[in-house]
Amino acid sequence: MSFSLLKHCLAKLLTLPLDNRSGLLAAIVLICVFSWLFQRRANRAKKPTLQHRFSDPATCLKILQNRPYDDRLGTNKLSHEISRAIPNQRLVRAFQIDNGFTTSDAIYGRQFRRKAVKMIRQVTSTNRGGWHQIATVAREIATTYFRESMSDDRADLDLIVQVVTLKAVLSLFFEVGATTYTDATAFAIARTINLLWMQSKSVTGHQSTDFSSLKSLMQGIGLDWTNTNDNPLNILLPAYETLWRVVARCLIEVGFRPSADAEWRPLLQTFIANPTTQTFSKIIAPGEPNISVEFLVNEALRLYTPTRRIYRHVHFPSQQMPELLAADIEGCHRQLHIWGDDSHRYRPARWIGADQNMRDAFMPFGGGDWICPASAGFGPMMIGVLVATFAEIIAAEDWELQLRGDEGSRILDDETVLDSDRREDTAWGLVRRC
């Protein structure tokens, strides 16, 4: 119903005697209601629905590069930045962030990327001790946590990895001393991030956990901000979220699966004693030929990729309505014709002589021009450092994995991939051997 028509009806209503107004008033109300319902339905129709999910590497790369998955569709009407930003607005609502993954501003997006690359270079700079200092920080944080926060001789494995990874990222990127706040505070931050992330995916959009509680926790450790550009979560979320779940599952695969090679732990110990890019990729495992820490990490990134699906909002000239596309990275990483019949198994040896099809299908950090800055060495190396750190402490202090429920039985079955879903509770914990 147009505003002019509504205005005309109201003017007509005012000219009528009071006794005759009720009928016209009821008609106007009904017209308004039906008009609102019609407009609401029209608006819903304009919202894209997930119409296509692709798991073949070539098409996934096209989606990530903002190219049409079918050449007959033409060029996407939306810019690369807008196509990427729209599906990520749930993270803006949940965390009040404004970074390269959520902005539609191409200039700001490039500035953010340069900032992220600069921070990574500073963290890994030899002037700051390079990877030896990073490993020292990770070992100190992990050792302190195991000594002071696990007095009950049992703890949730995901919780341990979350807290240690979070404190390491805060120390390295934001210079927040790990001893300036408690492990309980770190757990509260990690848990709140996890809850907000899960709630952001809710179809209703309802959030029972308020962002203000997370901001208050961040302020409590000395991180404060007044605008979204300065929100430390712009960096913290992609850094922390990229790491911890891969670290937890890699640790289980190399340390607790029945098929875990006996030489994998010594390989990690050798690496953590001298963590460099050379020792990361060097083949030094005597038990299984040609295995390196890089292969252990690559296999974890393949099987438990940090982002399972990457979404793009597109509108092609040949289409009346926009649509939401999904590049199924997890699917790419498990294609039988690329990775073999055992694609659901953790087998680092598959990286020996990896062919071009495997390299093209391997996209744990995305692809195209907007590949994650952490892909260029930092992400895989950091995963290796954290996994090696945990493996060293667990072996030295004689911890073992405690299983419960259906997910616990998965660990004992080498044919079954571990659960990658985000949740509050997991099926595995650590207990000290008696």
XYZ file of N, CA and C in Angstrom, residues 121-218:
294
model
N 54.583 -11.076 10.744
C 56.025 -10.892 10.560
C 56.695 -10.421 11.841
N 56.025 -9.559 12.580
C 56.587 -9.085 13.843
C 56.694 -10.220 14.854
N 55.656 -11.045 14.922
C 55.642 -12.164 15.879
C 56.751 -13.162 15.568
N 56.981 -13.416 14.292
C 57.971 -14.423 13.900
C 59.352 -13.826 13.644
N 59.506 -12.520 13.863
C 60.779 -11.850 13.600
C 61.898 -12.417 14.459
N 63.082 -12.542 13.872
C 64.241 -13.014 14.636
C 64.636 -12.005 15.717
N 64.229 -10.747 15.532
C 64.509 -9.741 16.557
C 63.760 -10.036 17.854
N 62.669 -10.780 17.724
C 61.882 -11.158 18.905
C 62.125 -12.621 19.286
N 63.119 -13.227 18.684
C 63.441 -14.606 19.028
C 62.896 -15.634 18.069
N 62.097 -15.186 17.098
C 61.578 -16.096 16.091
C 60.776 -17.244 16.681
N 60.836 -18.381 16.002
C 60.044 -19.538 16.423
C 60.544 -20.152 17.729
N 61.792 -19.949 18.076
C 62.270 -20.443 19.370
C 61.549 -19.721 20.508
N 61.358 -18.411 20.367
C 60.651 -17.660 21.396
C 59.167 -18.018 21.409
N 58.583 -18.221 20.248
C 57.175 -18.635 20.187
C 56.983 -19.976 20.897
N 57.889 -20.917 20.638
C 57.811 -22.216 21.295
C 58.006 -22.088 22.802
N 58.904 -21.207 23.213
C 59.135 -20.987 24.647
C 57.878 -20.460 25.319
N 57.213 -19.507 24.685
C 55.968 -18.950 25.225
C 54.915 -20.040 25.333
N 54.749 -20.828 24.280
C 53.740 -21.889 24.283
C 54.030 -22.928 25.370
N 55.295 -23.308 25.521
C 55.647 -24.325 26.530
C 55.448 -23.794 27.942
N 55.789 -22.538 28.169
C 55.606 -21.949 29.500
C 54.124 -21.882 29.871
N 53.299 -21.455 28.925
C 51.858 -21.363 29.179
C 51.275 -22.742 29.440
N 51.622 -23.723 28.608
C 51.087 -25.069 28.757
C 51.574 -25.729 30.045
N 52.847 -25.586 30.335
C 53.399 -26.182 31.558
C 52.728 -25.601 32.797
N 52.538 -24.279 32.813
C 51.878 -23.622 33.949
C 50.453 -24.113 34.095
N 49.766 -24.252 32.977
C 48.374 -24.719 33.042
C 48.299 -26.133 33.609
N 49.127 -27.028 33.130
C 49.097 -28.402 33.628
C 49.484 -28.459 35.104
N 50.372 -27.585 35.542
C 50.832 -27.600 36.927
C 49.810 -26.988 37.887
N 49.143 -25.931 37.462
C 48.313 -25.166 38.382
C 46.808 -25.353 38.204
N 46.370 -25.791 37.054
C 44.932 -25.843 36.792
C 44.403 -27.254 36.589
N 45.218 -28.261 36.845
C 44.764 -29.633 36.663
C 45.031 -30.462 37.915
N 44.720 -29.874 39.049
C 44.975 -30.556 40.320
C 44.043 -31.728 40.562
N 42.908 -31.760 39.860
C 41.969 -32.863 40.058
C 42.318 -34.083 39.214
N 43.448 -34.026 38.518
C 43.946 -35.142 37.718
C 43.026 -35.514 36.558
N 42.150 -34.601 36.191
C 41.314 -34.832 35.022
C 40.891 -33.493 34.431
N 40.855 -33.405 33.095
C 40.416 -32.177 32.453
C 39.922 -32.479 31.051
N 39.054 -31.620 30.556
C 38.546 -31.724 29.202
C 39.650 -31.328 28.227
N 39.930 -32.177 27.236
C 41.037 -31.927 26.324
C 40.817 -30.656 25.499
N 39.613 -30.479 24.974
C 39.336 -29.274 24.203
C 39.535 -28.019 25.048
N 39.123 -28.085 26.315
C 39.287 -26.936 27.209
C 40.768 -26.592 27.379
N 41.593 -27.601 27.590
C 43.033 -27.377 27.748
C 43.603 -26.691 26.511
N 43.256 -27.229 25.342
C 43.787 -26.685 24.091
C 43.275 -25.267 23.868
N 42.012 -25.019 24.163
C 41.444 -23.680 23.990
C 42.174 -22.653 24.849
N 42.332 -22.965 26.122
C 42.940 -22.013 27.056
C 44.390 -21.728 26.669
N 45.160 -22.771 26.427
C 46.579 -22.584 26.100
C 46.737 -21.854 24.769
N 45.942 -22.235 23.761
C 46.021 -21.567 22.459
C 45.632 -20.102 22.576
N 44.563 -19.825 23.305
C 44.109 -18.441 23.480
C 45.174 -17.594 24.173
N 45.755 -18.121 25.243
C 46.769 -17.364 25.971
C 48.023 -17.153 25.126
N 48.345 -18.133 24.306
C 49.507 -17.985 23.423
C 49.261 -16.888 22.386
N 48.066 -16.877 21.769
C 47.733 -15.854 20.772
C 47.709 -14.468 21.410
N 47.121 -14.356 22.605
C 47.060 -13.067 23.299
C 48.461 -12.566 23.649
N 49.331 -13.481 24.033
C 50.701 -13.099 24.381
C 51.489 -12.673 23.158
N 51.367 -13.424 22.071
C 52.179 -13.173 20.882
C 51.708 -11.961 20.089
N 50.401 -11.810 19.926
C 49.871 -10.757 19.063
C 49.484 -9.478 19.807
N 49.181 -9.603 21.094
C 48.711 -8.432 21.832
C 49.562 -8.119 23.057
N 50.627 -8.925 23.260
C 51.556 -8.719 24.371
C 50.841 -8.670 25.724
N 49.822 -9.507 25.851
C 49.122 -9.667 27.126
C 49.812 -10.799 27.878
N 50.515 -10.467 28.939
C 51.263 -11.468 29.691
C 50.379 -12.590 30.201
N 50.809 -13.825 29.982
C 50.001 -14.981 30.378
C 49.803 -15.078 31.881
N 50.688 -14.454 32.653
C 50.574 -14.523 34.116
C 49.799 -13.345 34.694
N 49.335 -12.430 33.842
C 48.616 -11.256 34.340
C 47.129 -11.516 34.537
N 46.657 -12.691 34.125
C 45.256 -13.063 34.341
C 45.201 -14.577 34.533
N 44.128 -15.045 35.095
C 44.032 -16.452 35.482
C 43.599 -17.335 34.316
N 43.851 -18.631 34.489
C 43.370 -19.591 33.502
C 41.842 -19.607 33.479
N 41.208 -19.331 34.621
C 39.743 -19.276 34.680
C 39.204 -18.159 33.795
N 39.908 -17.030 33.769
C 39.507 -15.927 32.900
C 39.670 -16.312 31.435
N 40.788 -16.956 31.132
C 41.012 -17.410 29.753
C 39.930 -18.398 29.334
N 39.567 -19.300 30.233
C 38.497 -20.254 29.937
C 37.181 -19.525 29.688
N 36.882 -18.507 30.502
C 35.638 -17.754 30.335
C 35.600 -17.053 28.978
N 36.748 -16.500 28.559
C 36.813 -15.846 27.245
C 36.608 -16.873 26.140
N 37.323 -17.997 26.233
C 37.216 -19.036 25.202
C 35.797 -19.592 25.125
N 35.196 -19.834 26.270
C 33.837 -20.389 26.302
C 32.829 -19.400 25.728
N 32.974 -18.122 26.067
C 32.040 -17.112 25.567
C 32.174 -16.950 24.063
N 33.408 -16.974 23.555
C 33.613 -16.926 22.107
C 32.923 -18.102 21.436
N 33.087 -19.278 22.003
C 32.493 -20.479 21.439
C 30.965 -20.391 21.428
N 30.374 -19.918 22.538
C 28.921 -19.805 22.629
C 28.386 -18.776 21.638
N 29.041 -17.625 21.561
C 28.591 -16.594 20.630
C 28.700 -17.079 19.186
N 29.763 -17.826 18.895
C 29.952 -18.344 17.538
C 28.827 -19.321 17.189
N 28.517 -20.233 18.090
C 27.450 -21.199 17.835
C 26.103 -20.504 17.698
N 25.853 -19.515 18.563
C 24.578 -18.810 18.518
C 24.437 -17.975 17.245
N 25.569 -17.517 16.697
C 25.504 -16.712 15.473
C 24.997 -17.529 14.293
N 25.092 -18.845 14.390
C 24.618 -19.720 13.321
C 23.152 -20.099 13.483
N 22.533 -19.672 14.576
C 21.136 -20.000 14.833
C 20.240 -19.361 13.778
N 19.253 -20.111 13.311
C 18.339 -19.583 12.293
C 17.463 -18.472 12.852
N 17.244 -18.469 14.157
C 16.409 -17.436 14.775
C 17.192 -16.158 15.040
N 18.547 -16.281 15.096
C 19.368 -15.110 15.392
C 19.378 -14.746 16.860
N 18.720 -15.565 17.692
C 18.667 -15.263 19.125
C 19.993 -15.588 19.792
N 20.463 -14.675 20.660
C 21.696 -14.892 21.399
C 21.416 -14.801 22.890
N 21.512 -15.947 23.557
C 21.300 -15.953 25.006
C 22.526 -15.413 25.725
N 23.685 -15.488 25.069
C 24.913 -14.923 25.619
C 25.137 -13.547 25.007
N 25.323 -12.549 25.854
C 25.446 -11.171 25.383
C 26.907 -10.835 25.108
N 27.143 -10.066 24.024
C 28.503 -9.671 23.672
C 29.158 -8.848 24.776
N 28.365 -8.104 25.516
C 28.937 -7.239 26.563
C 29.717 -8.038 27.594
N 29.305 -9.285 27.819
C 30.037 -10.119 28.781
C 31.431 -10.446 28.263
N 31.556 -10.674 26.945
C 32.867 -10.941 26.350
C 33.722 -9.681 26.385
N 33.131 -8.550 26.054
C 33.897 -7.308 26.075
C 34.392 -6.998 27.479
N 33.571 -7.258 28.464
C 33.980 -7.029 29.853
C 35.173 -7.908 30.225
N 35.143 -9.153 29.779
C 36.262 -10.066 30.044
C 37.531 -9.573 29.349
N 37.386 -9.095 28.123
C 38.542 -8.589 27.380
C 39.111 -7.342 28.052
